[in-house]
PDB file of C-alpha atoms in Angstrom:
ATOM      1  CA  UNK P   1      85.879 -46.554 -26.236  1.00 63.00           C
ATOM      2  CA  UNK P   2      84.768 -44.980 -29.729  1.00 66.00           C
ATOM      3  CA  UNK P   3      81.084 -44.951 -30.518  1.00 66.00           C
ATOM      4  CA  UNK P   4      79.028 -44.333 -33.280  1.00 63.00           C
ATOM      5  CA  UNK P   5      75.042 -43.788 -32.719  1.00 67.00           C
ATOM      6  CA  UNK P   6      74.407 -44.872 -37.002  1.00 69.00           C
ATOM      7  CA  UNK P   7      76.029 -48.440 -37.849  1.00 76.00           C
ATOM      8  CA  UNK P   8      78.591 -48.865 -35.548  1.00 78.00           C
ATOM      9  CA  UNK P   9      82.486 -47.970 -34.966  1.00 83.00           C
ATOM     10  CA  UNK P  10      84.406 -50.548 -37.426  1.00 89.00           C
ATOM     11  CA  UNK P  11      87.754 -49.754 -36.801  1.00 92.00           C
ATOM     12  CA  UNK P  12      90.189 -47.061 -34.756  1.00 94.00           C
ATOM     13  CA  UNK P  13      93.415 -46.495 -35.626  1.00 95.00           C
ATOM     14  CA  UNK P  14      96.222 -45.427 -33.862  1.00 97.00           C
ATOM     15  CA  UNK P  15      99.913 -44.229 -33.477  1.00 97.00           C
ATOM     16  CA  UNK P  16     102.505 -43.229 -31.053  1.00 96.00           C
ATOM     17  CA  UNK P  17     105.049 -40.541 -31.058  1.00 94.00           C
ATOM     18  CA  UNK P  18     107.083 -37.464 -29.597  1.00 92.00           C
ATOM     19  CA  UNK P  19     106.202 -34.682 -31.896  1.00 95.00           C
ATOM     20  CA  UNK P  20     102.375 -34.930 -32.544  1.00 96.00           C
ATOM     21  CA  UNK P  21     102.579 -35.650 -36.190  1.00 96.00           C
ATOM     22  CA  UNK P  22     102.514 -39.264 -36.677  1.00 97.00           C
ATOM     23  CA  UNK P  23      99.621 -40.729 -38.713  1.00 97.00           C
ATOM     24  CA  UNK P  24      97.493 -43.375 -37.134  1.00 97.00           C
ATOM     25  CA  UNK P  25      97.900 -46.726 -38.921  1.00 97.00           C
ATOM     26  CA  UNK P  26      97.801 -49.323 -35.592  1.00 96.00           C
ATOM     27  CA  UNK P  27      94.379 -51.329 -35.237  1.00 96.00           C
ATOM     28  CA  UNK P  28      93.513 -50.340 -31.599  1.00 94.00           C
ATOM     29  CA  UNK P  29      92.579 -53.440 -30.527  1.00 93.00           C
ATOM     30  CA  UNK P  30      93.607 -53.334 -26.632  1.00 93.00           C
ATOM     31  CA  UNK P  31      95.045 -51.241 -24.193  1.00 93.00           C
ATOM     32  CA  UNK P  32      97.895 -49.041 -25.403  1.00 93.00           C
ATOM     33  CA  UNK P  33     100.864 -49.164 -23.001  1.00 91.00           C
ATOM     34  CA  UNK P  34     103.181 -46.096 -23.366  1.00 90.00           C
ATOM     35  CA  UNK P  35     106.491 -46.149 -20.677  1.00 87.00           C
ATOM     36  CA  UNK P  36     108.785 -43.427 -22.774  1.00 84.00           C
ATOM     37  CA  UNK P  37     110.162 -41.214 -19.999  1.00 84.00           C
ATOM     38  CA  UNK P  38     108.822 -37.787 -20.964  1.00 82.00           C
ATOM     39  CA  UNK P  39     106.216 -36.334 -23.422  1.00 87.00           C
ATOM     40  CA  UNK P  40     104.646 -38.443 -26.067  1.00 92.00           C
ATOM     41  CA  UNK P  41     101.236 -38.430 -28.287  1.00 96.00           C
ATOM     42  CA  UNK P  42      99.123 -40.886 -28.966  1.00 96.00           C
ATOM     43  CA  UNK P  43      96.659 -40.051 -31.935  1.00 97.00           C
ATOM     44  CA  UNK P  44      93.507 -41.516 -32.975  1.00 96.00           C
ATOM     45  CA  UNK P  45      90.420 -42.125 -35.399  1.00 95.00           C
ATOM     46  CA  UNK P  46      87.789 -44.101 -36.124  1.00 93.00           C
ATOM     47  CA  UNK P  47      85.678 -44.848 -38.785  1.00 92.00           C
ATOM     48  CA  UNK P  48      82.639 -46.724 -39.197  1.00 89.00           C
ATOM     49  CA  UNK P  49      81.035 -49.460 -42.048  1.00 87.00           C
ATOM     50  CA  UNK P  50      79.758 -46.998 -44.161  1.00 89.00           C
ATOM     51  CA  UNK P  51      83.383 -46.035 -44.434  1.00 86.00           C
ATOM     52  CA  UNK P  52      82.630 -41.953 -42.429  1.00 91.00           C
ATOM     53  CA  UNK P  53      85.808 -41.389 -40.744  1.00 93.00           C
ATOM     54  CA  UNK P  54      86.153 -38.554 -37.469  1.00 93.00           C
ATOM     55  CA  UNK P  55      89.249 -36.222 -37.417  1.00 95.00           C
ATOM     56  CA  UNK P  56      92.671 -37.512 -36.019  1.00 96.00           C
ATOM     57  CA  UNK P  57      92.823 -36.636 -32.568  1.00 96.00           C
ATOM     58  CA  UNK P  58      95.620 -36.310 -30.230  1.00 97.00           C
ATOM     59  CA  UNK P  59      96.305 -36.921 -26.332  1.00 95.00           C
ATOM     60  CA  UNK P  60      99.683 -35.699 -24.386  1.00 94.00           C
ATOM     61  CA  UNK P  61     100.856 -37.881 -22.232  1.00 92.00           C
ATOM     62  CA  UNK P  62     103.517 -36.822 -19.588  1.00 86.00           C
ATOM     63  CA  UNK P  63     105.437 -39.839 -17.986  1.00 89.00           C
ATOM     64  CA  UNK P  64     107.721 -38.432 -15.676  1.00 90.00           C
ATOM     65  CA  UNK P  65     110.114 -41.010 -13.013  1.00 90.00           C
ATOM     66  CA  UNK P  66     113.008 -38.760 -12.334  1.00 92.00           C
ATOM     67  CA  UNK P  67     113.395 -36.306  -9.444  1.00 95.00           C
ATOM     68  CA  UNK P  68     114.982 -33.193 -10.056  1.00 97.00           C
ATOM     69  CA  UNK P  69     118.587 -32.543  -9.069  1.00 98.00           C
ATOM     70  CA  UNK P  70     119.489 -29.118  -6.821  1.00 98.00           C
ATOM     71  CA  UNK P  71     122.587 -27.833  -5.554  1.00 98.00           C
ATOM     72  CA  UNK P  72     123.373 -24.529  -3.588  1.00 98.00           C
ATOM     73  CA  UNK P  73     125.717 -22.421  -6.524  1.00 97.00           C
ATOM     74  CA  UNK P  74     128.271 -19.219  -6.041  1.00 93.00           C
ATOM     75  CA  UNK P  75     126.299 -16.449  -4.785  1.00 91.00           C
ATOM     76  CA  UNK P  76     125.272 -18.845  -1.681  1.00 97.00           C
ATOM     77  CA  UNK P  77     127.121 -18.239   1.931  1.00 97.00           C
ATOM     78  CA  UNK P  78     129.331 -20.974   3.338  1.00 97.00           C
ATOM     79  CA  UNK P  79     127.223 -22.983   5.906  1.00 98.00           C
ATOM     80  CA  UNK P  80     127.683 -20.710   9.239  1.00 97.00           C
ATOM     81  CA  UNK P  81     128.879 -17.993   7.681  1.00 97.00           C
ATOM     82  CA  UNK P  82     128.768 -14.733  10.183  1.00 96.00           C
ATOM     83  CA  UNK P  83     127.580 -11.740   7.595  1.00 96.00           C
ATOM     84  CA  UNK P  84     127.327  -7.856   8.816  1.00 96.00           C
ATOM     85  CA  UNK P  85     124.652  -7.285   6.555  1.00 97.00           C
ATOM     86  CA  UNK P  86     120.588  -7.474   6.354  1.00 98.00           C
ATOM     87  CA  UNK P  87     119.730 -10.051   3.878  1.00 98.00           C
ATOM     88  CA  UNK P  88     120.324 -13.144   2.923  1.00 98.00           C
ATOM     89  CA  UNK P  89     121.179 -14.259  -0.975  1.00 97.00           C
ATOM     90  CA  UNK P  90     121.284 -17.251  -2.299  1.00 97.00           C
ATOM     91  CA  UNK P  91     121.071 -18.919  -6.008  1.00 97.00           C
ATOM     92  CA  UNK P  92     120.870 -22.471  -7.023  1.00 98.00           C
ATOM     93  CA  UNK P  93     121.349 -24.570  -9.778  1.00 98.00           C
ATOM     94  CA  UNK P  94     118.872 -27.415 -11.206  1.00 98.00           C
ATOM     95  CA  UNK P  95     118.176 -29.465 -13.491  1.00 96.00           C
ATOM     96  CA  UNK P  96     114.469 -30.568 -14.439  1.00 95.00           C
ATOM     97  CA  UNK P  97     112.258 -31.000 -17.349  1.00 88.00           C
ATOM     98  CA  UNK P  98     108.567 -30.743 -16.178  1.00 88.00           C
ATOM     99  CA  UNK P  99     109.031 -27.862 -13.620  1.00 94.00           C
ATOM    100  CA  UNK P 100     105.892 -27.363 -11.373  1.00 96.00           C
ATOM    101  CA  UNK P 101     107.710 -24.559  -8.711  1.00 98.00           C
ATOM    102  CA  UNK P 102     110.837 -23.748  -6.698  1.00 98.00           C
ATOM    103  CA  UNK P 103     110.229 -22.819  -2.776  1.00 98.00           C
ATOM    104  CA  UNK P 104     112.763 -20.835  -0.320  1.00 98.00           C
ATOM    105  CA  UNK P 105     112.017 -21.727   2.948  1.00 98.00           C
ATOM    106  CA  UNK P 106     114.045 -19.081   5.675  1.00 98.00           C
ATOM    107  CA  UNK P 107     113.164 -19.910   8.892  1.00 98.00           C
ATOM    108  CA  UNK P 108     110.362 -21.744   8.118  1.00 97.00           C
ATOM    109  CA  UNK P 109     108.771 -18.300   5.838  1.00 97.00           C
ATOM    110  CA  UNK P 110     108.429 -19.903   2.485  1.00 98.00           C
ATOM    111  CA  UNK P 111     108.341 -18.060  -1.174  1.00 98.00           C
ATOM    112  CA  UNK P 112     107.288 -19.723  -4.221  1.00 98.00           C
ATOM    113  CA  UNK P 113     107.855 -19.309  -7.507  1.00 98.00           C
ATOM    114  CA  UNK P 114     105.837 -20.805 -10.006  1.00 97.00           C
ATOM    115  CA  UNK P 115     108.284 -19.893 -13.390  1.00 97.00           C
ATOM    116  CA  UNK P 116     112.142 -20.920 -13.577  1.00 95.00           C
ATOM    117  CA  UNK P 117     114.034 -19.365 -10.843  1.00 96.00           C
ATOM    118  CA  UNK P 118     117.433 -19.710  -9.641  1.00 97.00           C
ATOM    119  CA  UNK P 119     118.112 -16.849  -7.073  1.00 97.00           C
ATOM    120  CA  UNK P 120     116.615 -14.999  -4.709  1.00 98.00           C
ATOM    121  CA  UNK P 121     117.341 -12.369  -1.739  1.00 98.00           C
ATOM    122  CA  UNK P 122     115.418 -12.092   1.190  1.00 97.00           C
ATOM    123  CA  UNK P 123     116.043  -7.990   2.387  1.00 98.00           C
ATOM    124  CA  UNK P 124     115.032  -6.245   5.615  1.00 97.00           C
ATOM    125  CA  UNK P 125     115.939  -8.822   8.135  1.00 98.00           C
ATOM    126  CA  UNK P 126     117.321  -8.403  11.389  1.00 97.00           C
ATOM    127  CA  UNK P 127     120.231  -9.188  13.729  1.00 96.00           C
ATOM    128  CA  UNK P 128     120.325 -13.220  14.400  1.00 96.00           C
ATOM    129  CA  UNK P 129     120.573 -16.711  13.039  1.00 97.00           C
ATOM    130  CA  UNK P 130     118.755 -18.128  10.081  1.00 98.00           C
ATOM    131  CA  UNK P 131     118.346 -21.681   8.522  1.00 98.00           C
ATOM    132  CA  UNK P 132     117.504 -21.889   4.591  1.00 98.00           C
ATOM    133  CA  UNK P 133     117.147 -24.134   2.321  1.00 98.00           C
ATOM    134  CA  UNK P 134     115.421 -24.571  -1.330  1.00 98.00           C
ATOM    135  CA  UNK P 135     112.739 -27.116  -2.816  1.00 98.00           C
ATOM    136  CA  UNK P 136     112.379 -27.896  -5.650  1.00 98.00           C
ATOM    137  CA  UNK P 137     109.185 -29.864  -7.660  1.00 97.00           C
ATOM    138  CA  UNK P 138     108.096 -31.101 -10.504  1.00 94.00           C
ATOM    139  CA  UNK P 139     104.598 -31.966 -11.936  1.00 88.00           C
ATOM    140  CA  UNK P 140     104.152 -34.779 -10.748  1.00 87.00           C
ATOM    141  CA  UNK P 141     105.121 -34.160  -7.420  1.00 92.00           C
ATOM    142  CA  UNK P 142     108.584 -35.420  -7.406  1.00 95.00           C
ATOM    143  CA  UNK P 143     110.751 -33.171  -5.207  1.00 97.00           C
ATOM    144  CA  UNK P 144     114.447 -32.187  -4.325  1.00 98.00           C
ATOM    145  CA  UNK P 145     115.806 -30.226  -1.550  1.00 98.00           C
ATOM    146  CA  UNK P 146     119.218 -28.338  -1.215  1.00 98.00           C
ATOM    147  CA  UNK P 147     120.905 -29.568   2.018  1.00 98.00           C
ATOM    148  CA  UNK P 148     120.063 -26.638   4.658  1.00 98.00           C
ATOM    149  CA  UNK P 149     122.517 -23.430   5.458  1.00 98.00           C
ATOM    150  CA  UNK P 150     122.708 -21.502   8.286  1.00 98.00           C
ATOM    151  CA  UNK P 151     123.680 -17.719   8.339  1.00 98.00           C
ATOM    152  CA  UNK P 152     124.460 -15.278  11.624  1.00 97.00           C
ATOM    153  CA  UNK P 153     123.782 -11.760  10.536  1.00 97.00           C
ATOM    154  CA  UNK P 154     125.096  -9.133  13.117  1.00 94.00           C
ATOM    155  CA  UNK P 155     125.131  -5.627  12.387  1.00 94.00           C
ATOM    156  CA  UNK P 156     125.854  -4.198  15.333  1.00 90.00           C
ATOM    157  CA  UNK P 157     129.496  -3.237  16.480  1.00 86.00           C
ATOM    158  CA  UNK P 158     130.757  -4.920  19.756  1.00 81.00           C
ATOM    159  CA  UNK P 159     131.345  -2.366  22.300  1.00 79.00           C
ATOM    160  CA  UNK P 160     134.352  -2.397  24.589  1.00 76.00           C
ATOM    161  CA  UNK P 161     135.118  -0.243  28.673  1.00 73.00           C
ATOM    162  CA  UNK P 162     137.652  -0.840  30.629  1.00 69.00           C
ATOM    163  CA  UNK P 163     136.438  -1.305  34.052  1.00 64.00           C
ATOM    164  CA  UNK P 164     139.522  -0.877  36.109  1.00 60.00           C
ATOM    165  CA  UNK P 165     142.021   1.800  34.369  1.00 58.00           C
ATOM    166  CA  UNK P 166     141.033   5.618  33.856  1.00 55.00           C
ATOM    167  CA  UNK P 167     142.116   7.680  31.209  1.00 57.00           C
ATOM    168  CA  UNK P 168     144.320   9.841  32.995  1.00 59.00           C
ATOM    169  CA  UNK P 169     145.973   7.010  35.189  1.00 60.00           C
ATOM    170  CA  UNK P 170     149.873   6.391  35.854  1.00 61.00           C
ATOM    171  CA  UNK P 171     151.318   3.625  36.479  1.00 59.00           C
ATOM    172  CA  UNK P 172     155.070   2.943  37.034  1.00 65.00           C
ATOM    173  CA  UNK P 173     155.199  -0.969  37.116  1.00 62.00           C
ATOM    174  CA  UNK P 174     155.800  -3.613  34.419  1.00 63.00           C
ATOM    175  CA  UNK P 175     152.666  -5.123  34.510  1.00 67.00           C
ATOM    176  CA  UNK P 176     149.347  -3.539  34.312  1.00 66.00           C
ATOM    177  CA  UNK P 177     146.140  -5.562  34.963  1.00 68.00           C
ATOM    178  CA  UNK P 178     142.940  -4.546  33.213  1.00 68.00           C
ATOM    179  CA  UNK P 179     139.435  -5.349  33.564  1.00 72.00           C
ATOM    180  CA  UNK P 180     137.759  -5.016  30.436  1.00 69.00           C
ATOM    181  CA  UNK P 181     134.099  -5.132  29.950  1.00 73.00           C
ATOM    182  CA  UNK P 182     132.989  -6.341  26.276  1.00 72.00           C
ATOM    183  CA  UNK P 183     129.792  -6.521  25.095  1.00 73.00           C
ATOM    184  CA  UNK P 184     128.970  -8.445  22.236  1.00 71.00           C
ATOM    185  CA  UNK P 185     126.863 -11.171  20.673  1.00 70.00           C
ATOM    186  CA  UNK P 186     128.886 -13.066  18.553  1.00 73.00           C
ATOM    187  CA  UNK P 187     132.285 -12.524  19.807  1.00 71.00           C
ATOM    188  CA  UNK P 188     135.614 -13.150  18.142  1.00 74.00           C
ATOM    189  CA  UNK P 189     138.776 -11.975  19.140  1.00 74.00           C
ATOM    190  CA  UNK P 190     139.853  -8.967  21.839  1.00 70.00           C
ATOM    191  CA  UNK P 191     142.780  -7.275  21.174  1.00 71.00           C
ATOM    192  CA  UNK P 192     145.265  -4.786  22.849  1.00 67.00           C
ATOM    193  CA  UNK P 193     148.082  -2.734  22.037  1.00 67.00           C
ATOM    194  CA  UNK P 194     150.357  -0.761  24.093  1.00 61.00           C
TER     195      UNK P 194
END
């Protein structure tokens, strides 16, 4: 409420807008309501009997009600993908007008970024599975999250003996049985040739 320690506030005037420049001509005479989705200004004066008027002022208010949209984008990996390789890299795409941060969560080891991002690589990990995902918020605490990806990085080569059949071995019949001894974490297919 305006007040004046002479006389006594006569009137305050008002206005509403979206770019700050309006001039107040509105008798405030209760409670403004303001429900425009996104920025707008309300700006202000009063004056008292003796007709001394204060400078325009100006308030921001932010109304925000939408979340923000995400979605995984190109550079991402294919949910399960098997990669022989020691990072993971991933981009996004979003869409949201009062950005407050965007957060990679791998494995439950978050990053945040504080200014408009839309990829990022996590280097130096090791063999295994990972789960990802990104979140992203605005200012007023709306949120989005993409829907979460796993990845199987293996760098190691599988490793194959044959347990039954020496290198120098014979053998005069059609059909040769062979014991083969493979070792490897995430296996796929075994193959022979004669």
């Amino acid at each position: 409420s305006p007040t004046d320690s002479g006389v006594g506030v006569d009137t305050t005037l008002y206005c509403l807008d979206t770019a700050n420049t309006c001039t107040p001509n509105l008798v405030y005479s209760s409670p403004v309501q303001i429900s425009t989705e996104g920025t707008s200004y309300i700006r202000y004066y009063s004056n008292d009997t003796l007709g001394n008027t204060e400078s325009t002022n100006s308030n921001t208010i932010k109304i925000d009600t939408t979340s923000p949209v995400i979605s995984w984008d190109s550079l991402t990996e294919a949910d399960g993908a098997y990669k022989s390789q020691t990072f993971i890299a991933s981009n996004v795409s979003w869409t949201e007008a009062n950005f407050e941060n965007i957060t990679w969560n791998i494995n439950g080891t978050k990053i945040t970024f504080t200014s408009a991002t839309y990829n990022y690589t996590k280097t130096g990990l090791t063999d295994g599975n990972y789960s990802y995902n990104v979140t992203i918020y605005d200012v007023v605490g709306h949120h989005a999250t993409t829907p979460t990806r796993t990845i199987i990085l293996d760098t190691i080569p599988p490793s194959m003996s044959m347990a039954s059949i020496s290198g120098t071995s014979i053998y005069q019949n059609e059909e040769i049985r062979v014991n083969v001894l493979v070792s490897e974490v995430n296996p796929d297919t075994v193959k022979f040739y004669s």
